PDB file of C-alpha atoms in Angstrom:
ATOM      1  CA  TRP N 114      30.744 -16.159  56.383  1.00 81.00           C
ATOM      2  CA  MET N 115      33.017 -19.080  56.965  1.00 88.00           C
ATOM      3  CA  MET N 116      36.635 -19.469  55.944  1.00 90.00           C
ATOM      4  CA  ALA N 117      38.512 -22.624  54.972  1.00 93.00           C
ATOM      5  CA  SER N 118      42.287 -22.871  55.044  1.00 93.00           C
ATOM      6  CA  ILE N 119      43.355 -25.585  52.598  1.00 96.00           C
ATOM      7  CA  GLY N 120      46.808 -27.139  52.620  1.00 95.00           C
ATOM      8  CA  LEU N 121      48.330 -29.581  50.145  1.00 97.00           C
ATOM      9  CA  ASP N 122      50.179 -32.072  52.356  1.00 96.00           C
ATOM     10  CA  PHE N 123      53.356 -33.826  51.134  1.00 97.00           C
ATOM     11  CA  HIS N 124      53.658 -31.412  48.208  1.00 98.00           C
ATOM     12  CA  SER N 125      57.339 -30.663  48.796  1.00 97.00           C
ATOM     13  CA  ALA N 126      58.241 -34.377  48.639  1.00 97.00           C
ATOM     14  CA  PHE N 127      56.202 -34.677  45.431  1.00 98.00           C
ATOM     15  CA  ALA N 128      58.085 -31.728  43.899  1.00 98.00           C
ATOM     16  CA  GLN N 129      61.393 -33.208  45.097  1.00 97.00           C
ATOM     17  CA  LYS N 130      60.683 -36.472  43.271  1.00 98.00           C
ATOM     18  CA  TYR N 131      58.861 -35.219  40.157  1.00 98.00           C
ATOM     19  CA  GLY N 132      60.432 -31.775  39.740  1.00 98.00           C
ATOM     20  CA  ASP N 133      59.361 -28.140  40.062  1.00 97.00           C
ATOM     21  CA  VAL N 134      57.206 -28.128  36.921  1.00 98.00           C
ATOM     22  CA  GLU N 135      55.129 -31.060  38.167  1.00 98.00           C
ATOM     23  CA  GLY N 136      55.042 -29.438  41.602  1.00 98.00           C
ATOM     24  CA  GLU N 137      53.483 -26.333  40.025  1.00 98.00           C
ATOM     25  CA  ASN N 138      51.095 -28.565  38.075  1.00 98.00           C
ATOM     26  CA  ALA N 139      49.959 -30.112  41.377  1.00 98.00           C
ATOM     27  CA  LEU N 140      49.125 -26.629  42.711  1.00 98.00           C
ATOM     28  CA  ARG N 141      47.259 -25.850  39.495  1.00 98.00           C
ATOM     29  CA  PHE N 142      45.393 -29.156  39.901  1.00 98.00           C
ATOM     30  CA  VAL N 143      44.197 -28.090  43.378  1.00 98.00           C
ATOM     31  CA  ALA N 144      43.186 -24.639  42.120  1.00 97.00           C
ATOM     32  CA  LEU N 145      41.148 -26.146  39.284  1.00 98.00           C
ATOM     33  CA  LEU N 146      39.434 -28.611  41.631  1.00 98.00           C
ATOM     34  CA  LEU N 147      38.678 -25.817  44.087  1.00 97.00           C
ATOM     35  CA  ASN N 148      37.126 -23.806  41.278  1.00 97.00           C
ATOM     36  CA  GLU N 149      35.115 -26.864  40.193  1.00 98.00           C
ATOM     37  CA  ALA N 150      33.904 -27.424  43.772  1.00 98.00           C
ATOM     38  CA  VAL N 151      32.704 -23.811  44.077  1.00 98.00           C
ATOM     39  CA  ASN N 152      31.026 -23.985  40.654  1.00 97.00           C
ATOM     40  CA  GLU N 153      29.216 -27.201  41.637  1.00 97.00           C
ATOM     41  CA  LYS N 154      28.362 -26.514  45.288  1.00 98.00           C
ATOM     42  CA  GLY N 155      28.952 -22.812  45.896  1.00 96.00           C
ATOM     43  CA  GLY N 156      27.717 -19.417  44.793  1.00 94.00           C
ATOM     44  CA  ALA N 157      28.950 -16.422  42.825  1.00 93.00           C
ATOM     45  CA  GLU N 158      29.978 -14.515  45.976  1.00 94.00           C
ATOM     46  CA  ASP N 159      32.233 -17.285  47.320  1.00 95.00           C
ATOM     47  CA  PHE N 160      35.941 -16.457  47.176  1.00 94.00           C
ATOM     48  CA  ILE N 161      38.947 -18.645  46.332  1.00 95.00           C
ATOM     49  CA  GLY N 162      42.524 -17.502  46.862  1.00 93.00           C
ATOM     50  CA  HIS N 163      46.051 -18.906  46.675  1.00 94.00           C
ATOM     51  CA  ILE N 164      47.936 -17.478  49.638  1.00 89.00           C
ATOM     52  CA  GLY N 165      51.303 -18.855  48.649  1.00 90.00           C
ATOM     53  CA  GLY N 166      53.187 -22.113  48.562  1.00 93.00           C
ATOM     54  CA  ASN N 167      50.843 -25.041  49.052  1.00 96.00           C
ATOM     55  CA  LYS N 168      48.109 -23.031  50.812  1.00 95.00           C
ATOM     56  CA  PHE N 169      44.716 -21.923  49.538  1.00 95.00           C
ATOM     57  CA  VAL N 170      41.809 -20.131  51.157  1.00 93.00           C
ATOM     58  CA  LEU N 171      38.057 -20.266  50.575  1.00 94.00           C
ATOM     59  CA  THR N 172      35.332 -18.058  51.998  1.00 92.00           C
ATOM     60  CA  ALA N 173      31.721 -19.112  51.592  1.00 94.00           C
ATOM     61  CA  ARG N 174      28.350 -18.894  53.243  1.00 92.00           C
ATOM     62  CA  PRO N 175      27.876 -21.265  56.208  1.00 90.00           C
ATOM     63  CA  GLU N 176      25.166 -23.263  54.436  1.00 92.00           C
ATOM     64  CA  ARG N 177      27.515 -24.065  51.522  1.00 95.00           C
ATOM     65  CA  ILE N 178      31.017 -24.464  52.897  1.00 95.00           C
ATOM     66  CA  ARG N 179      30.716 -28.070  54.086  1.00 94.00           C
ATOM     67  CA  ALA N 180      29.359 -29.225  50.710  1.00 97.00           C
ATOM     68  CA  ILE N 181      32.128 -27.366  48.858  1.00 98.00           C
ATOM     69  CA  CYS N 182      34.862 -28.859  51.061  1.00 96.00           C
ATOM     70  CA  GLU N 183      33.453 -32.386  50.919  1.00 96.00           C
ATOM     71  CA  TYR N 184      33.175 -32.204  47.129  1.00 98.00           C
ATOM     72  CA  LEU N 185      36.756 -30.895  46.927  1.00 97.00           C
ATOM     73  CA  MET N 186      38.118 -33.682  49.143  1.00 96.00           C
ATOM     74  CA  GLN N 187      36.230 -36.402  47.282  1.00 97.00           C
ATOM     75  CA  LYS N 188      37.355 -35.245  43.829  1.00 98.00           C
ATOM     76  CA  PHE N 189      40.920 -34.659  45.003  1.00 97.00           C
ATOM     77  CA  ASP N 190      41.207 -38.139  46.521  1.00 96.00           C
ATOM     78  CA  GLU N 191      39.691 -39.694  43.366  1.00 96.00           C
ATOM     79  CA  ARG N 192      42.023 -37.870  40.976  1.00 97.00           C
ATOM     80  CA  VAL N 193      45.318 -37.189  42.775  1.00 97.00           C
ATOM     81  CA  GLY N 194      46.711 -40.528  41.617  1.00 96.00           C
ATOM     82  CA  THR N 195      46.834 -39.191  38.055  1.00 97.00           C
ATOM     83  CA  LEU N 196      49.730 -36.949  39.113  1.00 98.00           C
ATOM     84  CA  TYR N 197      51.902 -39.963  40.020  1.00 98.00           C
ATOM     85  CA  ASP N 198      53.472 -42.671  37.910  1.00 97.00           C
ATOM     86  CA  TYR N 199      51.954 -46.146  38.055  1.00 97.00           C
ATOM     87  CA  ARG N 200      54.440 -47.655  40.551  1.00 97.00           C
ATOM     88  CA  ASP N 201      54.067 -44.828  43.069  1.00 98.00           C
ATOM     89  CA  ARG N 202      50.280 -44.740  42.672  1.00 96.00           C
ATOM     90  CA  LYS N 203      50.039 -48.508  43.225  1.00 96.00           C
ATOM     91  CA  ALA N 204      52.403 -48.411  46.243  1.00 97.00           C
ATOM     92  CA  GLY N 205      50.508 -45.481  47.801  1.00 95.00           C
ATOM     93  CA  TYR N 206      53.723 -43.609  48.578  1.00 97.00           C
ATOM     94  CA  ILE N 207      56.876 -42.188  47.028  1.00 98.00           C
ATOM     95  CA  VAL N 208      60.478 -42.625  48.109  1.00 98.00           C
ATOM     96  CA  VAL N 209      62.582 -39.487  48.557  1.00 98.00           C
ATOM     97  CA  GLN N 210      65.736 -38.641  50.448  1.00 96.00           C
ATOM     98  CA  ASN N 211      65.505 -36.816  53.753  1.00 95.00           C
ATOM     99  CA  ASP N 212      67.990 -34.159  54.917  1.00 93.00           C
ATOM    100  CA  SER N 213      70.394 -36.910  56.033  1.00 96.00           C
ATOM    101  CA  GLY N 214      70.392 -38.524  52.590  1.00 95.00           C
ATOM    102  CA  GLU N 215      68.367 -41.523  53.734  1.00 97.00           C
ATOM    103  CA  ASP N 216      65.495 -42.901  51.652  1.00 97.00           C
ATOM    104  CA  VAL N 217      62.104 -42.350  53.303  1.00 97.00           C
ATOM    105  CA  GLN N 218      58.562 -43.247  52.278  1.00 97.00           C
ATOM    106  CA  VAL N 219      56.200 -40.290  51.943  1.00 97.00           C
ATOM    107  CA  PRO N 220      52.440 -40.778  51.449  1.00 96.00           C
ATOM    108  CA  LEU N 221      50.691 -39.536  48.337  1.00 97.00           C
ATOM    109  CA  MET N 222      49.513 -35.935  48.550  1.00 97.00           C
ATOM    110  CA  ARG N 223      46.303 -35.145  50.407  1.00 96.00           C
ATOM    111  CA  LEU N 224      44.369 -32.071  51.421  1.00 97.00           C
ATOM    112  CA  SER N 225      44.034 -30.828  54.989  1.00 95.00           C
ATOM    113  CA  ILE N 226      41.171 -28.388  55.398  1.00 95.00           C
ATOM    114  CA  GLY N 227      40.439 -26.274  58.462  1.00 92.00           C
ATOM    115  CA  VAL N 228      37.069 -24.526  58.491  1.00 92.00           C
ATOM    116  CA  LEU N 229      36.540 -21.573  60.792  1.00 87.00           C
ATOM    117  CA  ASP N 230      33.085 -20.205  61.546  1.00 79.00           C
ATOM    118  CA  GLY N 231      33.448 -16.445  61.242  1.00 72.00           C
ATOM    119  CA  THR N 232      29.923 -15.950  62.582  1.00 72.00           C
ATOM    120  CA  LYS N 233      30.808 -17.319  66.050  1.00 74.00           C
ATOM    121  CA  ARG N 234      33.890 -15.188  66.760  1.00 72.00           C
ATOM    122  CA  THR N 235      34.894 -11.613  66.147  1.00 75.00           C
ATOM    123  CA  PHE N 236      38.156 -10.919  64.341  1.00 73.00           C
ATOM    124  CA  SER N 237      39.857  -7.545  64.141  1.00 75.00           C
ATOM    125  CA  ASP N 238      41.242  -8.075  60.638  1.00 73.00           C
ATOM    126  CA  ILE N 239      41.660 -10.629  57.846  1.00 69.00           C
ATOM    127  CA  ARG N 240      45.123 -11.619  59.100  1.00 76.00           C
ATOM    128  CA  GLU N 241      43.722 -12.689  62.454  1.00 78.00           C
ATOM    129  CA  LEU N 242      40.939 -14.654  60.736  1.00 72.00           C
ATOM    130  CA  SER N 243      43.441 -16.322  58.361  1.00 74.00           C
ATOM    131  CA  GLU N 244      45.757 -17.315  61.222  1.00 79.00           C
ATOM    132  CA  ALA N 245      42.873 -18.864  63.171  1.00 81.00           C
ATOM    133  CA  ALA N 246      41.754 -20.818  60.076  1.00 78.00           C
ATOM    134  CA  ALA N 247      45.327 -22.011  59.518  1.00 79.00           C
ATOM    135  CA  GLU N 248      45.437 -23.335  63.107  1.00 83.00           C
ATOM    136  CA  VAL N 249      42.294 -25.384  62.478  1.00 82.00           C
ATOM    137  CA  GLN N 250      43.813 -26.623  59.194  1.00 85.00           C
ATOM    138  CA  GLN N 251      46.858 -27.841  61.171  1.00 83.00           C
ATOM    139  CA  GLN N 252      44.494 -29.795  63.456  1.00 84.00           C
ATOM    140  CA  ALA N 253      43.076 -31.511  60.367  1.00 81.00           C
ATOM    141  CA  ARG N 254      46.577 -32.249  59.089  1.00 82.00           C
ATOM    142  CA  LYS N 255      47.605 -33.898  62.365  1.00 82.00           C
ATOM    143  CA  SER N 256      44.450 -35.969  62.787  1.00 78.00           C
ATOM    144  CA  GLY N 257      44.966 -39.706  62.385  1.00 66.00           C
ATOM    145  CA  GLY N 258      42.868 -42.242  60.578  1.00 62.00           C
ATOM    146  CA  GLU N 259      42.672 -43.493  57.045  1.00 67.00           C
ATOM    147  CA  PRO N 260      44.816 -42.127  54.232  1.00 73.00           C
ATOM    148  CA  GLY N 261      43.284 -39.335  52.222  1.00 83.00           C
ATOM    149  CA  SER N 262      42.136 -35.798  52.707  1.00 87.00           C
ATOM    150  CA  ARG N 263      40.818 -34.620  56.052  1.00 88.00           C
ATOM    151  CA  ILE N 264      38.795 -31.745  57.465  1.00 87.00           C
ATOM    152  CA  ALA N 265      38.447 -30.090  60.892  1.00 85.00           C
ATOM    153  CA  PHE N 266      35.994 -27.443  62.079  1.00 87.00           C
ATOM    154  CA  GLY N 267      36.851 -24.786  64.627  1.00 82.00           C
TER     155      GLY N 267
END
């Protein structure tokens, strides 16, 4: 089995600008897309979970996980703009205040996905596996390149 740690980047800035209700709707949006991705590319034994905040987890068979994650990223990047108003969507960013009260530009939300191959390493418990997947997800989040969702394998 393989595990994917999925993070919704820039979610807190989105919720700051659009409010808590829309912030929750953004999480629901990700959950629905994740479910759609598993229905389209996965199998009945694959598992989806929300582990709190802006973090989700997916476990799937090695032969399916890449297709599920790629489908998820593609559909997310195609549809995330619908959560923003026209001006923000067109600009490609939102403006929020930082802790010092200064206006800052924050990119539109994206997914960062870290995929961990559970068949290559031995883990003593689910916590250890989850932490390792979260580390790989952070590598994806920090990787440069074009705007949009990103994935890393570890």
